[in-house]
XYZ file of C-alpha atoms in Angstrom:
466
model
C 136.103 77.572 69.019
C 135.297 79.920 66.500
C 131.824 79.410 64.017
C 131.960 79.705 61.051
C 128.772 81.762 59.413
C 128.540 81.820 55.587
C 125.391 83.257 53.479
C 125.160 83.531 49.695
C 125.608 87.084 48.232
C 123.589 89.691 46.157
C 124.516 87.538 42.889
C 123.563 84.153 44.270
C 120.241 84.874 45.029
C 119.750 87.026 41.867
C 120.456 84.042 39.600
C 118.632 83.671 36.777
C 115.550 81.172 36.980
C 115.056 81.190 40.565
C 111.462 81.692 42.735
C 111.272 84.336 44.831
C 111.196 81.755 48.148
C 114.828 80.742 46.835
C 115.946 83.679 46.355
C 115.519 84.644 50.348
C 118.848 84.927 52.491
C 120.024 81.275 53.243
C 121.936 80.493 56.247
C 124.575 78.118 56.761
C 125.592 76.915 60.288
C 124.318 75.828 63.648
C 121.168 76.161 64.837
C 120.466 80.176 66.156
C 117.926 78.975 69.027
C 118.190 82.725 70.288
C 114.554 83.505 69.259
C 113.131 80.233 70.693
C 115.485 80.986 74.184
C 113.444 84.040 74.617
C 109.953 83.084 73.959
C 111.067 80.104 76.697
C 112.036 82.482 79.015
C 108.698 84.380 78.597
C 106.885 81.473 78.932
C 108.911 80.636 82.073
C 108.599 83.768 83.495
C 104.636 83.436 82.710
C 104.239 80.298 84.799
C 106.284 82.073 87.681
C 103.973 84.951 87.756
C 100.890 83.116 87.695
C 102.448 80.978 90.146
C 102.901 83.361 92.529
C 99.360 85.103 91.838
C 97.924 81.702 92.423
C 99.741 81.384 96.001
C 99.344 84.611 96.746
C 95.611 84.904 96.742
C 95.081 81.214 97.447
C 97.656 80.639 100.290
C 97.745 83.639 102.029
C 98.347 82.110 105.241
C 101.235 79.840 103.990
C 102.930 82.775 101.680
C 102.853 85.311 104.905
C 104.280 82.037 107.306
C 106.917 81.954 105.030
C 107.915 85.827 104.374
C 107.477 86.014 108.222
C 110.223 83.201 108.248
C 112.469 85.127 105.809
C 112.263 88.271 107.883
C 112.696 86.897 110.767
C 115.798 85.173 110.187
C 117.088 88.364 108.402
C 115.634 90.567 111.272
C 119.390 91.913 112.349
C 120.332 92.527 109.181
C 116.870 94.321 108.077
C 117.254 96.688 110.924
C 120.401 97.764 109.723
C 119.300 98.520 106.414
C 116.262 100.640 108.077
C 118.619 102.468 110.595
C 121.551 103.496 108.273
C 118.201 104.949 105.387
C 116.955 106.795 108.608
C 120.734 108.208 109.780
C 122.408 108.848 105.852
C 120.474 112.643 105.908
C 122.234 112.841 109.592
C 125.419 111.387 107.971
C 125.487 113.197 104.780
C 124.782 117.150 106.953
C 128.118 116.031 108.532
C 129.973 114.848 105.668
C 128.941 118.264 103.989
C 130.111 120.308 106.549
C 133.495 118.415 107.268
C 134.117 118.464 103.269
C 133.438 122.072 103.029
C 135.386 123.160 106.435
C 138.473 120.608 105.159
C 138.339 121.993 101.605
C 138.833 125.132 102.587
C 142.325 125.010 104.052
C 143.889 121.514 102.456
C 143.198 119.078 99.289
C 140.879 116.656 99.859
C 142.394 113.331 98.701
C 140.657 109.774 98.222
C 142.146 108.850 102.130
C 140.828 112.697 103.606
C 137.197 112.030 101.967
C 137.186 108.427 103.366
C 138.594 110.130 107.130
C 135.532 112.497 106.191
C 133.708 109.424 106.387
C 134.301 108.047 109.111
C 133.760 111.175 111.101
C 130.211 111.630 109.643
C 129.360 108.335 110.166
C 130.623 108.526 113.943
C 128.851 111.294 114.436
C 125.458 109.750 113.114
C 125.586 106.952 115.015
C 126.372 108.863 118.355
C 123.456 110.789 118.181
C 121.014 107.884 117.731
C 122.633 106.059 120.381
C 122.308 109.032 122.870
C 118.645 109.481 121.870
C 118.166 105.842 122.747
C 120.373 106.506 126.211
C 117.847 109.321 126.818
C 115.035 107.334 126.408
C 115.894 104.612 128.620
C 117.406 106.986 131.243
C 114.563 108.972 131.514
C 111.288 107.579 130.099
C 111.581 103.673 130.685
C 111.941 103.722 134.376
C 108.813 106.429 135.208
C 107.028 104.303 132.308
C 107.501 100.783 134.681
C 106.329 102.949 137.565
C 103.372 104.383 136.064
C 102.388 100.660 134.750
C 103.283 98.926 138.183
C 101.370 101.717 139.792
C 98.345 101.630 137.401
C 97.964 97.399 138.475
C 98.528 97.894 142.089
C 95.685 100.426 142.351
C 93.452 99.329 139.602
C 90.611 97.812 141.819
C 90.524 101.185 144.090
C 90.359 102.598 140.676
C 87.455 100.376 139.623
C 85.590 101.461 142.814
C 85.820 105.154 142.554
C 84.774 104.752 138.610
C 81.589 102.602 140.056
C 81.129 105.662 142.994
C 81.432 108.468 140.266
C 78.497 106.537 138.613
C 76.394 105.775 141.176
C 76.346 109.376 142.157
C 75.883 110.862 138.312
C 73.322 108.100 138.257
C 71.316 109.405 141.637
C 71.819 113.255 141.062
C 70.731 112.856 137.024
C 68.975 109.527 137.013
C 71.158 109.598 133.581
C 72.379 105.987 134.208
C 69.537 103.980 135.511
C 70.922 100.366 134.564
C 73.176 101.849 138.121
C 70.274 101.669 140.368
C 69.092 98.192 138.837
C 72.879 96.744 139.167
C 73.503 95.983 136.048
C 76.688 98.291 135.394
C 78.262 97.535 138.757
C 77.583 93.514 137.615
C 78.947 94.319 134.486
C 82.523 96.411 135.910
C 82.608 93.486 138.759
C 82.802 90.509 136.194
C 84.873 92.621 133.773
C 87.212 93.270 136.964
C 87.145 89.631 138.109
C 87.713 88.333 134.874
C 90.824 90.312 134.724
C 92.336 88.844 137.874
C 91.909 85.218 137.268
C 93.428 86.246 133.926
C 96.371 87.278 135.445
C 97.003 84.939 138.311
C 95.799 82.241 135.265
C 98.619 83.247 133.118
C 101.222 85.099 135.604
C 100.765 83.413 138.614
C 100.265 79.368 137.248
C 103.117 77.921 138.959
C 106.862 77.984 139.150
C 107.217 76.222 135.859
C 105.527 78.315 134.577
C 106.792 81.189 135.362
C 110.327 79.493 135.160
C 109.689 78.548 131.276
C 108.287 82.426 130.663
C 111.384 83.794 132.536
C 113.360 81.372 130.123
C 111.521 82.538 127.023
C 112.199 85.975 128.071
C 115.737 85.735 128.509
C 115.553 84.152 124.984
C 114.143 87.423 123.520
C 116.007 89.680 125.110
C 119.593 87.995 124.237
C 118.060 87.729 120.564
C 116.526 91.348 120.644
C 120.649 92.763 121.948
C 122.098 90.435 119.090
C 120.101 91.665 116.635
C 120.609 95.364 117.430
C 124.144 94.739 117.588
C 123.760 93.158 114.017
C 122.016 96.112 112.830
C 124.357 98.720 114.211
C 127.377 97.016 112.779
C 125.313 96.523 109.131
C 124.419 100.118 109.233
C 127.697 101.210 109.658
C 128.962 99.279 107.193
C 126.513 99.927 104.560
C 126.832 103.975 105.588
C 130.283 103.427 104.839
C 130.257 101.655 101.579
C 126.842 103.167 100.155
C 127.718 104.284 96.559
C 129.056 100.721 95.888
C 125.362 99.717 96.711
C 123.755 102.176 94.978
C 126.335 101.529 92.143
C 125.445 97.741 92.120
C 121.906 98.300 92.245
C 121.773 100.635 89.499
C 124.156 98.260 87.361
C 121.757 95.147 88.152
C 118.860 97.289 87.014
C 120.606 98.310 83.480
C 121.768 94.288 82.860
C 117.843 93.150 83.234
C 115.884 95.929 81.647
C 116.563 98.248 78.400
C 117.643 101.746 78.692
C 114.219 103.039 78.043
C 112.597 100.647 80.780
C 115.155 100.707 82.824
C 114.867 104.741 83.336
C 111.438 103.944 84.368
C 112.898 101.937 87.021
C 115.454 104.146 88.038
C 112.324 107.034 88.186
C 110.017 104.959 90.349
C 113.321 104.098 92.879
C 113.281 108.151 93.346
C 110.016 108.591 94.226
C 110.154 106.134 96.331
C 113.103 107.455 98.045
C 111.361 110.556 98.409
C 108.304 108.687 99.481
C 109.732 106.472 101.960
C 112.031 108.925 103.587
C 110.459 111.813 103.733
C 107.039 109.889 105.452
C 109.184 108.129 107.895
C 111.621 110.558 108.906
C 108.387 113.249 109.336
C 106.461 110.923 110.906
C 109.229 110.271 113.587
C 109.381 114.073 113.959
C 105.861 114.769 114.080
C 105.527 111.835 116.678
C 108.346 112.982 118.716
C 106.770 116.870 118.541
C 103.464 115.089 119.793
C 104.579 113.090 122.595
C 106.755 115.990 124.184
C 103.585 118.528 123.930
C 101.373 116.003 125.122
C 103.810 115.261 128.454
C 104.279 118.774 128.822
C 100.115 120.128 129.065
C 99.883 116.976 130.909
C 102.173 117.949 133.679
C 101.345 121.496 134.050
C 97.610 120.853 134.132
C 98.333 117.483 136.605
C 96.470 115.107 134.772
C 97.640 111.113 136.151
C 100.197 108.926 134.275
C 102.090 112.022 131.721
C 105.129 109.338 131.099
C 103.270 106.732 130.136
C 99.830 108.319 128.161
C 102.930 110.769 126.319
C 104.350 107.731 125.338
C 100.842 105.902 123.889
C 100.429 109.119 121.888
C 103.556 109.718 120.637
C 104.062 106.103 119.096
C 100.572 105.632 117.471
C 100.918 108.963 116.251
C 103.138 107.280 113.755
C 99.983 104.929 112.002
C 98.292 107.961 109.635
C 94.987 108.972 110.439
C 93.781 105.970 112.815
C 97.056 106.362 115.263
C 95.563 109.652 117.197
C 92.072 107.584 117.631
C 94.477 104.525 118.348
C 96.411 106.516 121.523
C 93.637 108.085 122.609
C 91.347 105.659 123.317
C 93.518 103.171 126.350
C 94.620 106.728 127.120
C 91.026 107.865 128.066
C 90.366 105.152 129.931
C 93.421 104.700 132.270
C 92.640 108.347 132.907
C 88.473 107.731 133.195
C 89.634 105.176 136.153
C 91.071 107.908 138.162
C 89.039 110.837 137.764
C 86.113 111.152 134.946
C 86.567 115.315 134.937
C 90.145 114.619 134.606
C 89.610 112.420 131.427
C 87.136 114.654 130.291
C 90.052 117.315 130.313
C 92.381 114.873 128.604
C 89.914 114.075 125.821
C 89.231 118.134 125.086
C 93.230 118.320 124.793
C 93.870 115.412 122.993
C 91.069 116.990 120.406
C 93.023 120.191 120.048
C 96.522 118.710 119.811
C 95.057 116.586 116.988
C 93.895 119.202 115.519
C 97.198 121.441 115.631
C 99.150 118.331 114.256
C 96.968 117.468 111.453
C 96.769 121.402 110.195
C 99.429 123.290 111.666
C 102.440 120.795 112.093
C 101.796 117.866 110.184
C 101.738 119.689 106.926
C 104.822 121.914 107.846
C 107.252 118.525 108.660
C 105.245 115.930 106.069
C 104.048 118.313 103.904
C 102.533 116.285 100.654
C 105.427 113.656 100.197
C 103.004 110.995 99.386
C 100.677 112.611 97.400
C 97.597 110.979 98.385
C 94.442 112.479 99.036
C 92.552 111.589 102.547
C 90.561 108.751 101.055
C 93.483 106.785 99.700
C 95.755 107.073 103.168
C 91.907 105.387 104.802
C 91.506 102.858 101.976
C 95.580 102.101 102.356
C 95.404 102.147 105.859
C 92.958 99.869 106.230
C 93.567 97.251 103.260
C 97.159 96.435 104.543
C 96.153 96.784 108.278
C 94.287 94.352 107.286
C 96.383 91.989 105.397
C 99.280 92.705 107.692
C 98.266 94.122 111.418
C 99.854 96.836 112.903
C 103.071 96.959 110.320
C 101.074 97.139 107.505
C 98.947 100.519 108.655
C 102.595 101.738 108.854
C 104.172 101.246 106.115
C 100.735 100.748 104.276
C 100.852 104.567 103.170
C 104.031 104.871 101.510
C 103.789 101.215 99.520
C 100.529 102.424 98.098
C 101.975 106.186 97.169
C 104.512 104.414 94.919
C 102.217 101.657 93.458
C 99.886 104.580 92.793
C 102.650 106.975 91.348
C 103.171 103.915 89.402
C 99.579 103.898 87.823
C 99.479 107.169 87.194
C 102.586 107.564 85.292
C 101.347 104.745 83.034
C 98.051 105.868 82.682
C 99.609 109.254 81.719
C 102.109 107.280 78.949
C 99.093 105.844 77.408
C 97.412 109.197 77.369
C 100.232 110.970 75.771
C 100.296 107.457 72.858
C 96.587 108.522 71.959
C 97.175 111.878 72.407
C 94.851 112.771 74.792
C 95.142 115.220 77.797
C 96.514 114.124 81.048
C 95.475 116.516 83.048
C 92.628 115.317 85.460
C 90.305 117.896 85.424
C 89.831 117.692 82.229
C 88.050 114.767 82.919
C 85.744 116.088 85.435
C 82.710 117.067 82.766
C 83.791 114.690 79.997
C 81.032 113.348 78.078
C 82.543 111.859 75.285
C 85.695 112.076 73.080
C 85.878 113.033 69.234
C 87.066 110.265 67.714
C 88.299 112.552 65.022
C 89.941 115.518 66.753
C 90.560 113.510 70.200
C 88.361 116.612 71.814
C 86.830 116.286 74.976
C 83.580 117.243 74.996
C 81.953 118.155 78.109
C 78.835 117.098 79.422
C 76.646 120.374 79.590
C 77.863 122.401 76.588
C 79.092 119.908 74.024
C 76.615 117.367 74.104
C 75.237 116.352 71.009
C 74.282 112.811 69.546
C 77.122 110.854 67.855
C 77.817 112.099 64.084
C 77.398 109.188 61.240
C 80.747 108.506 61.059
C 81.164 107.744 64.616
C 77.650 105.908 63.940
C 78.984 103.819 61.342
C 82.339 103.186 62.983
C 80.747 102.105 66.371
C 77.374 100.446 64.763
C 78.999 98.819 61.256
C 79.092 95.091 62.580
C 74.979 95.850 63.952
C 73.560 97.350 61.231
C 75.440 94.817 58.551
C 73.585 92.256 60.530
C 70.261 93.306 60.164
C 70.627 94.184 56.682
């Protein structure tokens, strides 16, 4: 049904003998509750916010129970998402070189760029899943035999350590608590504890062990479907990715305005840059590490290369604590067979940390999140410790774009009082000219404040004491 909307014209409300309030625009009609919708949906959106700040900082516990809930009922299809970010570079180097070697003899048509498709994304997927073959062809079996041999011998390894000691201790007299007993107490207890530990929890009873069997078998089956989940959701996605992108950009546009919503759209870039180019170095650098590491280990014989390779290689991914991480159980495993051997390890393990962190860290990474050391420590270790291990992960990369964020509207309100942005302009500011919006530095502009700046800062004091 169609409304009606009528007002009065020019002439009406330029009648002779009318106020000025009657002579105002008069509307005839319903009700427009348009102006009172929005301020409702402010207020609406107010109470959701503080809601969620509330919950947030007072039920931390409960909020993380229940996004741990949501993720891990969406676990499969989160995967996917993460696999087919990490294979579209691999997919779109393919689907470049097919288009170009295609265009070149025939016209592509909309059913050649979608065969192009498919071929890329074959390809993509075939060489993750032979990078995953390799690794359980050739790592996982010599990393159950280093672990299987590492329990079997771990008490003659406990022995020799407590030898090697008791010899440094009667050569040096470096280590007297040795001669009084206290050490070999100490490595006894620590060693004894261990073993009721394990026949405690491994070795309880066939119920036991049935039940953790069970609960393993459990995993496992869910740990297959969900992989096969996330392969099939990758592919689909890898498939069907400008829809997504389309849809996401559309849904973007319908909520904000043009001028916000480029905002948006500018902080969704950097975070792509952010987010990709950290992980997929970080994998790089990690895989670089673990293969040098395995290498100098097995040329200069030094016990358990599969398995220490592997320690080194996988923490390398948390940024700056994940060398410290690796090293440490790494030291010791070593320490338990031979203390000069560890003591080799630990001089390596110093120099490869070195090499990564200036030589090929900074070639693969390079400066994609822009932070400086002290805000990858302070991220590290504020969502480490809100959310263990996964949050020193992706800890850096969050806090790159929420600080990318703060900068560029720190900067906007800068350029609105037309002030500089740069930084270092900042480094010897004194004060500001009110007047001129001149920085004044600290050494060769100082000077006490003028009297208009007096009277402007001061008016409200010195009316009140006259």
């Amino acid at each position: 049904m169609r409304v009606n909307r009528t007002y009065m014209t020019k002439q009406e409300n330029n009648q002779p003998g009318e106020s000025p309030s009657e002579k105002k625009k008069e509307y005839k009609g319903p009700w427009d509750i348009r102006p009172y919708l929005a301020i409702g949906l402010t207020a609406v959106l107010v109470v959701l916010v503080c809601l969620a700040i509330f919950f947030f900082i007072f039920r931390f516990q409960g909020f993380t129970e229940g996004v741990s809930k949501i993720i891990s009922s969406l676990r499969g299809i989160l995967f996917g998402l993460l696999l087919a970010y990490l294979l579209n570079p691999v997919m779109t180097f393919f689907e470049k070189r097919f288009r170009k070697k295609y265009a070149a003899k025939h016209v592509l048509t909309q059913k050649k760029e979608r065969t192009i498709r498919v071929l890329s994304v074959v390809c993509a997927m075939a060489i993750f899943l032979a990078i995953i073959a390799v690794l359980l062809i050739l790592i996982v079996p010599n990393l159950v035999n280093s672990i299987q041999e590492l329990v079997l011998s771990m008490g003659d390894k406990v022995d020799a350590l407590m030898s090697w000691l008791e010899r440094l201790s009667e050569k040096g007299g470096i280590l007297d608590n040795v001669r009084e007993g206290r050490l070999e107490t100490f490595v006894q207890d620590a060693f004894k504890y261990l073993q009721d530990w394990l026949e405690q929890k491994l070795l309880s009873g066939e119920v036991d062990i049935f039940s953790r069997v069970t609960a393993g078998v459990y995993t496992a089956v869910q740990f297959i479907f969900n992989a096969i989940v996330g392969i099939i959701v990758a592919v689909y996605v890898m498939m069907t990715k400008e829809k997504f992108v389309g849809q996401a950009k559309k849904l973007v546009y319908a909520i904000f305005r043009p001028r916000l919503g480029n905002f948006v759209m500018e902080i969704i870039h950097r975070a792509d840059d952010v987010f990709g180019g950290f992980f997929i170095g970080k994998i790089i650098d990690s895989l670089i590490i673990g293969f040098i590491c395995f290498v100098v280990m097995y040329i200069i014989r030094l016990p358990y290369p599969v398995l220490i390779s592997v320690i080194v290689g996988v923490t390398n991914i948390i940024p700056f604590f994940g060398p410290y991480i690796g090293a440490i159980p790494s030291l010791v495993l070593i320490l338990m067979v031979s203390p000069v051997q560890a003591l080799y390890f630990l001089i390596f393990i110093i120099i490869l940390q070195q090499v990564d962190g200036n030589i090929i860290g900074p070639k693969i990474l390079g400066n994609t999140t822009g932070l400086s050391p002290f805000w990858v420590i302070f991220a590290c270790l504020l969502f480490g410790g809100l959310f263990g291990v996964g949050g020193m992960i992706f800890g850096v990369p969050v806090f790159a774009v929420i600080y990318y964020v703060i900068k560029r509207i720190a900067e906007h309100f800068l350029r609105r009082k037309k002030l500089p942005e740069d930084t270092a302009e900042y480094v010897h500011l004194n004060r500001v000219d009110i007047q001129t919006n001149r920085i004044e530095e600290w050494e060769k502009d100082r000077k006490p404040l003028n009297q208009i700046e007096r009277n402007s800062f001061f008016k409200k004091k010195e009316d009140n004491e006259s």
